[in-house]
Short mmCIF file of C-alpha atoms in Angstrom, two decimals:
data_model
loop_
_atom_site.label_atom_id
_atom_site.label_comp_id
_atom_site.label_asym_id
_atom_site.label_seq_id
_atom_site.Cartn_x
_atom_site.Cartn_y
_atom_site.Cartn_z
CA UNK A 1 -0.37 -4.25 3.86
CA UNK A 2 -2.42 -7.55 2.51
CA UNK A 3 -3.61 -6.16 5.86
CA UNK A 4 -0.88 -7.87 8.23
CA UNK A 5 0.91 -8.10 5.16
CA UNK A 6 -1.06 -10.65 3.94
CA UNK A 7 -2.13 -10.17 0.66
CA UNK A 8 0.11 -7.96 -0.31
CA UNK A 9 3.62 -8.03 -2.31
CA UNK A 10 4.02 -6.15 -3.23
CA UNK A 11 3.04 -2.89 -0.76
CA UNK A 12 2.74 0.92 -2.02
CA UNK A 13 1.66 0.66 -5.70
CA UNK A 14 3.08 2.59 -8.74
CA UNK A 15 1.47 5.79 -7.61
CA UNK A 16 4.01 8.81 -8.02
CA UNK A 17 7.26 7.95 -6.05
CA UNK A 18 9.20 11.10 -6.51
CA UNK A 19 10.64 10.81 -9.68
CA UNK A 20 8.85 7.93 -10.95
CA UNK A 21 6.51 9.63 -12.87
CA UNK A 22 3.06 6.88 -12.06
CA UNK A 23 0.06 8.53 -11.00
CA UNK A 24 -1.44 8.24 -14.69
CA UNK A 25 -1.26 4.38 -13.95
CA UNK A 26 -3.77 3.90 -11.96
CA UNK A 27 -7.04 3.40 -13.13
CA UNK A 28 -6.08 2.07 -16.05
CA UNK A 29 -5.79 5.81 -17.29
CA UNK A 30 -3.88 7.23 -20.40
CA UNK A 31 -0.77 4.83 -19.54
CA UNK A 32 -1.91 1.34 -20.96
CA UNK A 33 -1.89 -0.50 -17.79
CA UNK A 34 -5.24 -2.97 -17.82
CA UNK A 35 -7.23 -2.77 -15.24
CA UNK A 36 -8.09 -5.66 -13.52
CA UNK A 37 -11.72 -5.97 -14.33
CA UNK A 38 -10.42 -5.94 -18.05
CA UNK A 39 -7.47 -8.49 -17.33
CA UNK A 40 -10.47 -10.95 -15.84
CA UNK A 41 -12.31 -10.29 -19.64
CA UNK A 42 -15.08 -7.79 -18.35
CA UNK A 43 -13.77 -4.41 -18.79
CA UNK A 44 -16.58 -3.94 -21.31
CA UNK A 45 -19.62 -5.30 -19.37
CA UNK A 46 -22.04 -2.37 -18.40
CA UNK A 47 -22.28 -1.47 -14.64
CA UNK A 48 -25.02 -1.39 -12.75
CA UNK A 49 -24.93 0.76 -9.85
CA UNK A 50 -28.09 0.25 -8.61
CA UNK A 51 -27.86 -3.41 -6.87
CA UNK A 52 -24.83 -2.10 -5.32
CA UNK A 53 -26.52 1.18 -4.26
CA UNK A 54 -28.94 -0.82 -2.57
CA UNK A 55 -26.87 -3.03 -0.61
CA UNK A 56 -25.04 0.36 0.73
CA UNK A 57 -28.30 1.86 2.25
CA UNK A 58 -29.49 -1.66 3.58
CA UNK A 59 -25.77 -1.18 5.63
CA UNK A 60 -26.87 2.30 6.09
CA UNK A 61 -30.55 1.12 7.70
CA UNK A 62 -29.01 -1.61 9.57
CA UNK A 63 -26.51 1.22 11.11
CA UNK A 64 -28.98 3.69 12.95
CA UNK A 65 -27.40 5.61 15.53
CA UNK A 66 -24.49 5.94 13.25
CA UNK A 67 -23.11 9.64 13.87
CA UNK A 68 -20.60 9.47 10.86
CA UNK A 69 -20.52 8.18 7.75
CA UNK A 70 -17.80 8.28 5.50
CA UNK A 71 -17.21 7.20 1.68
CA UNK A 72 -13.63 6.27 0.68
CA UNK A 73 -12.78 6.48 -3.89
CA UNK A 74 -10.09 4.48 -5.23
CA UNK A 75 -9.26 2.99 -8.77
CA UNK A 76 -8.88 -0.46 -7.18
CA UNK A 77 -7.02 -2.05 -10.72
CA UNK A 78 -3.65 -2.51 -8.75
CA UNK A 79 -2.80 -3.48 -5.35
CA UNK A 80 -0.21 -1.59 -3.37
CA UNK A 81 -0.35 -0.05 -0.85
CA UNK A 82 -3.68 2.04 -1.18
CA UNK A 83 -5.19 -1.37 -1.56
CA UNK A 84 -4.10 -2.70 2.00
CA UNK A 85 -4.87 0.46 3.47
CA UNK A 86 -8.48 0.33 2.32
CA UNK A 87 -8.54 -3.30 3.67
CA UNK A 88 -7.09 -3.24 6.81
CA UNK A 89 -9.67 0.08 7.62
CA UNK A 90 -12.27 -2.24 6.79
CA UNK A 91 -11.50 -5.08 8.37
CA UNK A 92 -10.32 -2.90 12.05
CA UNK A 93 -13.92 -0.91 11.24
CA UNK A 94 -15.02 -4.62 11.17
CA UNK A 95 -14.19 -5.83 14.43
CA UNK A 96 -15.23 -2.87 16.82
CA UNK A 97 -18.71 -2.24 17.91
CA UNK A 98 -20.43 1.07 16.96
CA UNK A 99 -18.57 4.07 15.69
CA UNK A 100 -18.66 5.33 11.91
CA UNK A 101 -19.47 3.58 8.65
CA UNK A 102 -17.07 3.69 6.57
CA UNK A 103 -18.11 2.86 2.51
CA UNK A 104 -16.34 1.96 -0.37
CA UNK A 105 -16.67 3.12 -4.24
CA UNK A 106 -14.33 1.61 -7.06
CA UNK A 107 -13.46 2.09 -10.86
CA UNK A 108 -12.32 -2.01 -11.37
CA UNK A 109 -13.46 -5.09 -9.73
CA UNK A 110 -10.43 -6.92 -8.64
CA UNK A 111 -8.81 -8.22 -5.26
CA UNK A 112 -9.59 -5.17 -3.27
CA UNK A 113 -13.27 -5.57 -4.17
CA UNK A 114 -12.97 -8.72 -3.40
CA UNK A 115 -11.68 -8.81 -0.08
CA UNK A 116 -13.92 -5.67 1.08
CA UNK A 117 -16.74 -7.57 0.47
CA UNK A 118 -15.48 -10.20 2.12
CA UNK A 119 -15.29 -7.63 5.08
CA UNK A 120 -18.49 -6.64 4.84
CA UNK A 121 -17.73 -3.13 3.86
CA UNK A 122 -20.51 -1.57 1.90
CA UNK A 123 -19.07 -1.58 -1.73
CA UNK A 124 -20.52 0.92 -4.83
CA UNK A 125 -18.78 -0.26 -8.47
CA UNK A 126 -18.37 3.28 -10.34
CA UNK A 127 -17.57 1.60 -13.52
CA UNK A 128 -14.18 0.83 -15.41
CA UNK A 129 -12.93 4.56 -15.84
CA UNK A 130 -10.56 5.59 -18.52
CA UNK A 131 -9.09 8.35 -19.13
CA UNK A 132 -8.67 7.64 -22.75
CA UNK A 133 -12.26 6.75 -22.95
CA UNK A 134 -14.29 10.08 -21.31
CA UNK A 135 -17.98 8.00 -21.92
CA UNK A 136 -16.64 5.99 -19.81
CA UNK A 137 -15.52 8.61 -17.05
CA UNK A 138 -18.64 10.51 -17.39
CA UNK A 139 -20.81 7.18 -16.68
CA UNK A 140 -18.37 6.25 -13.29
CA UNK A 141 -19.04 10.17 -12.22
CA UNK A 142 -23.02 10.02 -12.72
CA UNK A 143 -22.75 6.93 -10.58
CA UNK A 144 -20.89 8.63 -8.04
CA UNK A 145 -23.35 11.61 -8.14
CA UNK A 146 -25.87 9.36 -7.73
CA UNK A 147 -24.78 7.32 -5.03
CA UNK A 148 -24.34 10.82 -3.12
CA UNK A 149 -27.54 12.02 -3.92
CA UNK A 150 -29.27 8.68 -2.52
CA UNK A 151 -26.96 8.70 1.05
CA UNK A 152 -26.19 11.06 2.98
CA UNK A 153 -21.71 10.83 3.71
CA UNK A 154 -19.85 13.37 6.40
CA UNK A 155 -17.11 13.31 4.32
CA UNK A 156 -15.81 12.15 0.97
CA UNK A 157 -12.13 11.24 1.02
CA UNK A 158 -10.31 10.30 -2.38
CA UNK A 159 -7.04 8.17 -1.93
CA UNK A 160 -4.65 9.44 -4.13
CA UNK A 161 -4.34 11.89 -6.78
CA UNK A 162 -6.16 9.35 -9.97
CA UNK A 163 -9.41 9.23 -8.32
CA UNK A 164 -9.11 12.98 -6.70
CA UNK A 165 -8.85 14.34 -10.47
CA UNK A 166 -11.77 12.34 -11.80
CA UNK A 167 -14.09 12.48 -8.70
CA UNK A 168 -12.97 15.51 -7.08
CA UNK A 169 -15.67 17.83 -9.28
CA UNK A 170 -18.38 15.28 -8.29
CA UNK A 171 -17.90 15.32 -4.73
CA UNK A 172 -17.34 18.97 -4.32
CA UNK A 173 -20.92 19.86 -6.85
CA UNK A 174 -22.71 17.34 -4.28
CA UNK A 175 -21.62 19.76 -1.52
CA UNK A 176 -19.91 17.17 0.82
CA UNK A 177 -16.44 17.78 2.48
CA UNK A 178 -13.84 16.05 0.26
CA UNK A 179 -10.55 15.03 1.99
CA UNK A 180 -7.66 13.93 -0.20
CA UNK A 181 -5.68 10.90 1.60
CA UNK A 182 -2.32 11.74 -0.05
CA UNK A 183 -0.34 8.46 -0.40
CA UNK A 184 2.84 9.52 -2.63
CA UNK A 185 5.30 12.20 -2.91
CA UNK A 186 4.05 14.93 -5.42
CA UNK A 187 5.84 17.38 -7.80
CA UNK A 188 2.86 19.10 -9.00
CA UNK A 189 4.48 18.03 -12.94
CA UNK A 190 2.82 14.93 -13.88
CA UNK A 191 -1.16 15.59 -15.57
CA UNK A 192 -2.89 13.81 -13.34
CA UNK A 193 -1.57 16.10 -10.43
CA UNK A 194 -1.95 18.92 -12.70
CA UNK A 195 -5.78 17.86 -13.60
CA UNK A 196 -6.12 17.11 -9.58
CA UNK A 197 -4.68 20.69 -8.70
CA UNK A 198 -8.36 21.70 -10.32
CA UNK A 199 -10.57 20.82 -7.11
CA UNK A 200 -8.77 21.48 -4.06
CA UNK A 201 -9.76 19.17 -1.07
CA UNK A 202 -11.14 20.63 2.57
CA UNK A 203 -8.23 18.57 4.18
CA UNK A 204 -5.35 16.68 2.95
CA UNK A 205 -3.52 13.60 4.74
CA UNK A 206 -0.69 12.48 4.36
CA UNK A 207 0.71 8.94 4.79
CA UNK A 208 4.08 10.21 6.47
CA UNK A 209 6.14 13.75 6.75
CA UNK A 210 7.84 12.67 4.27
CA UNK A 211 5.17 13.00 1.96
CA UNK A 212 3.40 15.99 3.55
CA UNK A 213 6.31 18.22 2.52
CA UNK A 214 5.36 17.61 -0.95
CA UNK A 215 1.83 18.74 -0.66
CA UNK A 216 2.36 22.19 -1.94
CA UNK A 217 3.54 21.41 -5.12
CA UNK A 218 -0.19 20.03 -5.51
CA UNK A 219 -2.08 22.29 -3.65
CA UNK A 220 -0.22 25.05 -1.23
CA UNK A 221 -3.27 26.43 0.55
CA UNK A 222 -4.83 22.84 1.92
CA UNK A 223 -4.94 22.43 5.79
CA UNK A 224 -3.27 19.04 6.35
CA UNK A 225 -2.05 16.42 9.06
CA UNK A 226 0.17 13.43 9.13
CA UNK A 227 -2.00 10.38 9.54
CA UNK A 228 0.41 7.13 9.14
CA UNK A 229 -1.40 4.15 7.71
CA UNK A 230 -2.82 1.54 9.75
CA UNK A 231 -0.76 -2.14 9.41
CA UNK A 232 -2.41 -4.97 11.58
CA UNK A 233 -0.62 -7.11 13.63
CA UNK A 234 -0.03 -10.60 11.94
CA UNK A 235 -0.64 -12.58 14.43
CA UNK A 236 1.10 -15.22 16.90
CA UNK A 237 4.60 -16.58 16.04
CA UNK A 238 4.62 -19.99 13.89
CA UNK A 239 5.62 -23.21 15.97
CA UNK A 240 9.11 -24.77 16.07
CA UNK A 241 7.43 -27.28 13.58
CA UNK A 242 5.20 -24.16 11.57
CA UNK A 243 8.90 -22.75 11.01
CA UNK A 244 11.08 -25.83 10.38
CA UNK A 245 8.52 -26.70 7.67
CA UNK A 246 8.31 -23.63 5.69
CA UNK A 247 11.88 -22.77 6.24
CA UNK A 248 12.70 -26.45 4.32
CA UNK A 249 10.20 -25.88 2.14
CA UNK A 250 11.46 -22.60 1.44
CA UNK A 251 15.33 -23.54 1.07
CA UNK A 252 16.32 -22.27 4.69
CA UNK A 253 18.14 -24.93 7.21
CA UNK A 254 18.05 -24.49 11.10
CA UNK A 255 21.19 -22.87 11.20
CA UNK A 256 20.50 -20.24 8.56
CA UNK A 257 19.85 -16.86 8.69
CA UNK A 258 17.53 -15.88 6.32
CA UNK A 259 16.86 -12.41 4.60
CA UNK A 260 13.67 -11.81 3.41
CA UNK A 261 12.27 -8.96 1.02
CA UNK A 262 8.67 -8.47 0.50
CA UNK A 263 7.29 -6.12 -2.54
CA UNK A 264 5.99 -5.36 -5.82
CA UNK A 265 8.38 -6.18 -8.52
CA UNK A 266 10.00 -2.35 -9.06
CA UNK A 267 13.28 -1.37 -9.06
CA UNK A 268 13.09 1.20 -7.20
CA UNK A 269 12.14 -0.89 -4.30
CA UNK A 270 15.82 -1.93 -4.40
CA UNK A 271 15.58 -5.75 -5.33
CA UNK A 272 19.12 -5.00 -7.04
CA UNK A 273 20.61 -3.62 -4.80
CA UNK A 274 20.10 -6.04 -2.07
CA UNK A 275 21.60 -8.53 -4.87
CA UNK A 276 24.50 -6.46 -5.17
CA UNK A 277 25.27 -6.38 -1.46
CA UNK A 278 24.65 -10.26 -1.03
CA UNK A 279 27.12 -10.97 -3.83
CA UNK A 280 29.56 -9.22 -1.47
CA UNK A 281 28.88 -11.50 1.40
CA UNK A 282 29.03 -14.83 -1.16
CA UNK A 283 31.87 -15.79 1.42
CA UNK A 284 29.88 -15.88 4.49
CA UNK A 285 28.51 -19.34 5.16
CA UNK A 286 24.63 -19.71 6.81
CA UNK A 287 22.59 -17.45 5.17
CA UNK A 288 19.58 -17.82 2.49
CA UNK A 289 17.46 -14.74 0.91
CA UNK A 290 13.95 -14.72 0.04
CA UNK A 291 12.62 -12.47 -2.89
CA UNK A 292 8.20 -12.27 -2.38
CA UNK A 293 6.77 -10.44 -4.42
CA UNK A 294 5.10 -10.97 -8.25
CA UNK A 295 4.99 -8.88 -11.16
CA UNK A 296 2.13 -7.07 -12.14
CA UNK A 297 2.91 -4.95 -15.25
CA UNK A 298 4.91 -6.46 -18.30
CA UNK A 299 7.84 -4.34 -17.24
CA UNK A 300 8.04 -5.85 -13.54
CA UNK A 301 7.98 -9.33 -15.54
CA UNK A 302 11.41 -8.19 -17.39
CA UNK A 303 12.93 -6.40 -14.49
CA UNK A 304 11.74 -9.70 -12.43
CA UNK A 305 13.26 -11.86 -15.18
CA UNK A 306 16.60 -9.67 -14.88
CA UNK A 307 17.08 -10.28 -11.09
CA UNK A 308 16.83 -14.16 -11.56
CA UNK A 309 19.58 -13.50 -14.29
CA UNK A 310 21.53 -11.10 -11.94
CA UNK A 311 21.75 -13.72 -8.99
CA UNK A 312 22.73 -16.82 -11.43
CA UNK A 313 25.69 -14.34 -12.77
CA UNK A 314 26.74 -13.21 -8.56
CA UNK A 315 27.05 -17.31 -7.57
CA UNK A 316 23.82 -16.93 -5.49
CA UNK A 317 21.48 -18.98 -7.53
CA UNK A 318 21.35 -22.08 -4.28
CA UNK A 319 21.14 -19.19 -2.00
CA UNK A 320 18.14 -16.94 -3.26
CA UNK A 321 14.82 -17.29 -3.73
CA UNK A 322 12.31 -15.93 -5.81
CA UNK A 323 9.02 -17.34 -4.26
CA UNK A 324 6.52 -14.99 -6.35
CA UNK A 325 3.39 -13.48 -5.30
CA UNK A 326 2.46 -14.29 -2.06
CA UNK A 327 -0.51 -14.63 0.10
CA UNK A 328 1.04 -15.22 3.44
CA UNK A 329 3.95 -12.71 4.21
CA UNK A 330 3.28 -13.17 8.12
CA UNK A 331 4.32 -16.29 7.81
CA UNK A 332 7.23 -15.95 5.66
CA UNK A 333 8.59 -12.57 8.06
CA UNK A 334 7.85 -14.92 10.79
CA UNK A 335 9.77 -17.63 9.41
CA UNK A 336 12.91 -15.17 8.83
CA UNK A 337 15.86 -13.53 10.62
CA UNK A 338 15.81 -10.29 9.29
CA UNK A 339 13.86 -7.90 6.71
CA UNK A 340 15.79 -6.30 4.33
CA UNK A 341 14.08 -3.76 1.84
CA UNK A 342 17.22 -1.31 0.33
CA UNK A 343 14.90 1.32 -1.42
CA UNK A 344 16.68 3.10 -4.09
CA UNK A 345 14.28 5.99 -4.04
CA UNK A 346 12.54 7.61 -0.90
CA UNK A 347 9.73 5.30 0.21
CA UNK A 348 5.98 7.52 1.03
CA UNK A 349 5.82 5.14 3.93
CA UNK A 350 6.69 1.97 3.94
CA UNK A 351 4.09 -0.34 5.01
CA UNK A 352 6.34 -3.79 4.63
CA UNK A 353 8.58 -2.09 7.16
CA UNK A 354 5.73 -2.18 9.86
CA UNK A 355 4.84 -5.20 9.08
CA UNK A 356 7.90 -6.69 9.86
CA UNK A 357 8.66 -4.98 13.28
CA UNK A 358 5.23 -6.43 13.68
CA UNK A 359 7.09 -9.71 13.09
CA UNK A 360 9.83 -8.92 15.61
CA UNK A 361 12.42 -8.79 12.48
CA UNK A 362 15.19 -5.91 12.78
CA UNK A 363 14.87 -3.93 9.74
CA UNK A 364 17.77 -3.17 7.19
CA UNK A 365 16.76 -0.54 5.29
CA UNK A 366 18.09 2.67 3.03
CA UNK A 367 17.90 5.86 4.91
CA UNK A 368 15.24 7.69 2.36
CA UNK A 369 12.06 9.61 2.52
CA UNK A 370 9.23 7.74 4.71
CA UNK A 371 11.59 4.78 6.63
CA UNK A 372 13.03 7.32 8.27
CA UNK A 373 9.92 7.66 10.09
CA UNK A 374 9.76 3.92 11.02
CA UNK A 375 13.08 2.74 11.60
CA UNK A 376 15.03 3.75 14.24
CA UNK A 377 18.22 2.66 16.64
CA UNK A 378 15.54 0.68 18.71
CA UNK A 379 14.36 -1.84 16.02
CA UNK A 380 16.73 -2.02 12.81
CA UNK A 381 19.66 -0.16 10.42
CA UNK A 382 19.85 2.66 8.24
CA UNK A 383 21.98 2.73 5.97
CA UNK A 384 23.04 4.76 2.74
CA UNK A 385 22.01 3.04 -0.75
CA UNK A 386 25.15 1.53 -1.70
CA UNK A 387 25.85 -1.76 -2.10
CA UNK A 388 29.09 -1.81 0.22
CA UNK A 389 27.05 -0.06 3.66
CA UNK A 390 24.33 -2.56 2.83
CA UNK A 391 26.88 -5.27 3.15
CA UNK A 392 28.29 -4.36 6.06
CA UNK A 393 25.31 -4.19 7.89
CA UNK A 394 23.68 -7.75 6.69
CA UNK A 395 27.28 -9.14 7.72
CA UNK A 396 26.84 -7.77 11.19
CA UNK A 397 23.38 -8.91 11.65
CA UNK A 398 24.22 -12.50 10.28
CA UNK A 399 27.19 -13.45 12.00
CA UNK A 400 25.96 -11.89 15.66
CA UNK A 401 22.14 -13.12 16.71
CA UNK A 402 22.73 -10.92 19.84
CA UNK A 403 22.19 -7.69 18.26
CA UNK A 404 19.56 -9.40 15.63
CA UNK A 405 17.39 -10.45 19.06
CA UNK A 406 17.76 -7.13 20.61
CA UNK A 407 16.55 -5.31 17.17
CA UNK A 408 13.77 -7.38 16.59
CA UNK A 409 12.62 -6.97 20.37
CA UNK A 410 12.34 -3.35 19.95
CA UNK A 411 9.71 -3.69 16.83
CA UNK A 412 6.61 -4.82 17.98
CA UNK A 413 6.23 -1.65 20.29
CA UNK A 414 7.43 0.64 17.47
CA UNK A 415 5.00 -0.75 14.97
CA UNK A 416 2.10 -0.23 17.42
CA UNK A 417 3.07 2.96 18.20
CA UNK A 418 2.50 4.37 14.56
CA UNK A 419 0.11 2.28 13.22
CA UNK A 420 -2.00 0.66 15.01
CA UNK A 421 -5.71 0.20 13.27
CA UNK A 422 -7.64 1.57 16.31
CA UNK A 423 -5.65 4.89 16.21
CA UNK A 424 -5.78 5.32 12.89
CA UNK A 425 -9.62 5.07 12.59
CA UNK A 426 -9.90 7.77 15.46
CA UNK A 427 -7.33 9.63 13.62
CA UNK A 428 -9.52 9.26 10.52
CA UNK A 429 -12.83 10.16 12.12
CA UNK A 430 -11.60 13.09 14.02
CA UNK A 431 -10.36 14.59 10.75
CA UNK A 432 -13.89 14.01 9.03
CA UNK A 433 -15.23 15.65 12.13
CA UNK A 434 -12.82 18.65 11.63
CA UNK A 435 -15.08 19.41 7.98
CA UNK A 436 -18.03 18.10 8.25
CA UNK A 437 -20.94 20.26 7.94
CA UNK A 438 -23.71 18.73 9.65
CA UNK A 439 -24.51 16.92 13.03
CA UNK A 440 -21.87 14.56 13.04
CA UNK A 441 -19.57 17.37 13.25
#
């Protein structure tokens, strides 16, 4: 999500994707990945909690009336697909009148503090938490224990496993409910899981079904519920002129069809592969790809650096694009013919997806873990993750606009059936309801 896609390539982060073994990556924990706040030179500077506890209760004062209240942890060094979620909650909290508060608290200052202050979401700054530093985890958990202890919160709930391990304890000494918003597939084997297994949550929930049947391996006694993320519409269609120009800008004639794939810079999210199948179609004339998406980690910078090299040695180099990161996916999905993201490895959800049946795009996709919750006969393909099947299917698409138009007319509908904002915040709220221990409940 950069909420309607926006900000974002690349969607879900490098949390723990089945076998990709990432949770310890986020926070900037025992992995090496820098944080943001230390990439932008201030991972040192001391935090003071105070101003920003302040500005939270002067939200909380101006909110009287206010039956719930609800705090939501994250890391906030990366942004994935955590990130958009927290952003597109504040924003659709944003634009309706009354209902809950919902808060933020953060380990790094970054984009996603960023734009929720832009929102106007009430923002606390826990301090740059490392794992390989515990001074500095024990000052971000006093400031969480503070902020409890000054406002009163229905419910705490912790968005994936990083920030469940570390602030977990805190929340559950403070005696307030602590939901765990589970965002990736666990197996219960990697040590942040294993340190998160520690403090078990009043209520997990999980991103998709997909994910949910992975719960136990974390904690096998949790109530939980399905609760898919919400994605935001993004917006009106571009003008004939809106698209002519950023198709030319972009490479793409009139009579093209173009392909476009919009993530972070992982392999997993099955950049090669859609290479592999596009070399197989170097035959069939009016097509372009777009690549959006920037790396983010030295290691998406190679693998990025690989694909450029992979494409030169298939003959595609004229017909694909690597346009980097990118603040305006809308517009690009809007500008395309179809959205093709071949995972290699089962997705948790699949935000990008949404977003482009948002878009009206039929979606070629790899039939794997959460996609198979999204994509249907109605609004794209699924296909198995080889190269040949992915061919196939592009070629159909390409060469008959028919059944592209008919696809991406079914996707609008689909996307608002599972994740629109409104439902999701009701969703949210009735689940806080469900453990909260005082009035609200």
């Amino acid at each position: 999500m950069p909420p309607s896609g926006t900000s974002r390539v690349g969607a879900e982060g490098p949390r723990m994707h089945g076998s990709r073994k990432s949770s310890g990556k986020r926070g900037g924990a025992e992995t090496g990945g820098a944080s943001s706040r230390e990439s932008h030179g201030a991972g040192d500077q001391p935090v003071d909690d105070t101003d920003a506890g302040t500005s939270v209760s002067r939200r909380w004062q101006a909110s009287v009336g206010t039956s719930l209240r609800v705090l939501h942890v994250s890391s906030g060094n990366l942004y994935g697909g955590v990130e958009t979620l927290l952003r597109t909650l504040a924003l659709a909290n944003a634009e309706r009148d009354g209902g809950a508060v919902h808060a933020f608290a953060l380990c790094f200052e970054g984009r996603i503090a960023d734009e929720l202050r832009s929102a106007g979401a009430p923002l606390t700054m826990l301090g740059p938490a490392k794992v390989s530093r515990p001074w500095r985890v024990w000052e971000a958990r006093r400031s969480l224990k503070a902020l409890l202890q000054r406002e009163a919160f229905d419910a705490v709930v912790c968005h994936a496993a990083w920030p469940q391990a570390l602030f977990g304890p805190v929340v559950r000494s403070a005696g307030v409910p602590l939901i765990f918003f589970q965002h990736d597939a666990l197996s219960g084997t990697h040590w942040v899981e294993r340190w998160a297994r520690v403090t078990s949550p009043d209520l997990a929930l999980c991103n998709s079904r997909y994910t949910a049947s992975t719960l136990s391996s974390v904690y096998p006694r949790t109530p939980s519920s399905v609760l898919h993320p919400p994605v935001r519409d993004g917006g009106p269609g571009l003008s004939a002129s809106e698209r002519a120009s950023l198709r030319g800008e972009l490479g793409a004639g009139a009579a093209d069809v173009v392909i476009v794939h919009a993530s972070r810079m992982q392999e997993w999210k099955g950049q090669r592969l859609l290479l592999e199948a596009l070399g197989r179609l170097r035959q069939v004339p009016h097509w372009k790809a777009w690549f959006a998406g920037g790396a983010q980690r030295p290691e998406e910078a190679s693998y990025e650096e690989g694909l450029k090299a992979q494409a030169s040695a298939l003959g595609l180099g004229d017909r694909v694009r690597f346009l980097g990161q990118r603040s305006d996916v809308p517009r690009l999905l809007r500008a395309a013919e179809v959205h093709c993201q071949p995972n290699t490895g089962p997705e948790p959800f699949g935000l990008a997806f949404v977003e482009a049946l948002y878009a009206g795009l039929p979606v070629v996709t790899t039939a794997l873990g959460g996609p198979l919750e999204i994509v249907d006969a109605s609004c794209g393909v699924l296909v198995p993750p080889k190269p040949e099947a992915l061919a196939q299917a592009l070629r159909e698409l390409i060469e008959n606009e028919s059944a592209r138009r008919t696809l991406g007319s079914g996707g609008p509908s689909r996307a608002r059936a599972l994740s629109a904002p409104a439902e999701f915040l009701e969703g949210l709220e009735d689940a806080v309801r469900s453990v909260a221990r005082g009035p609200a409940a």
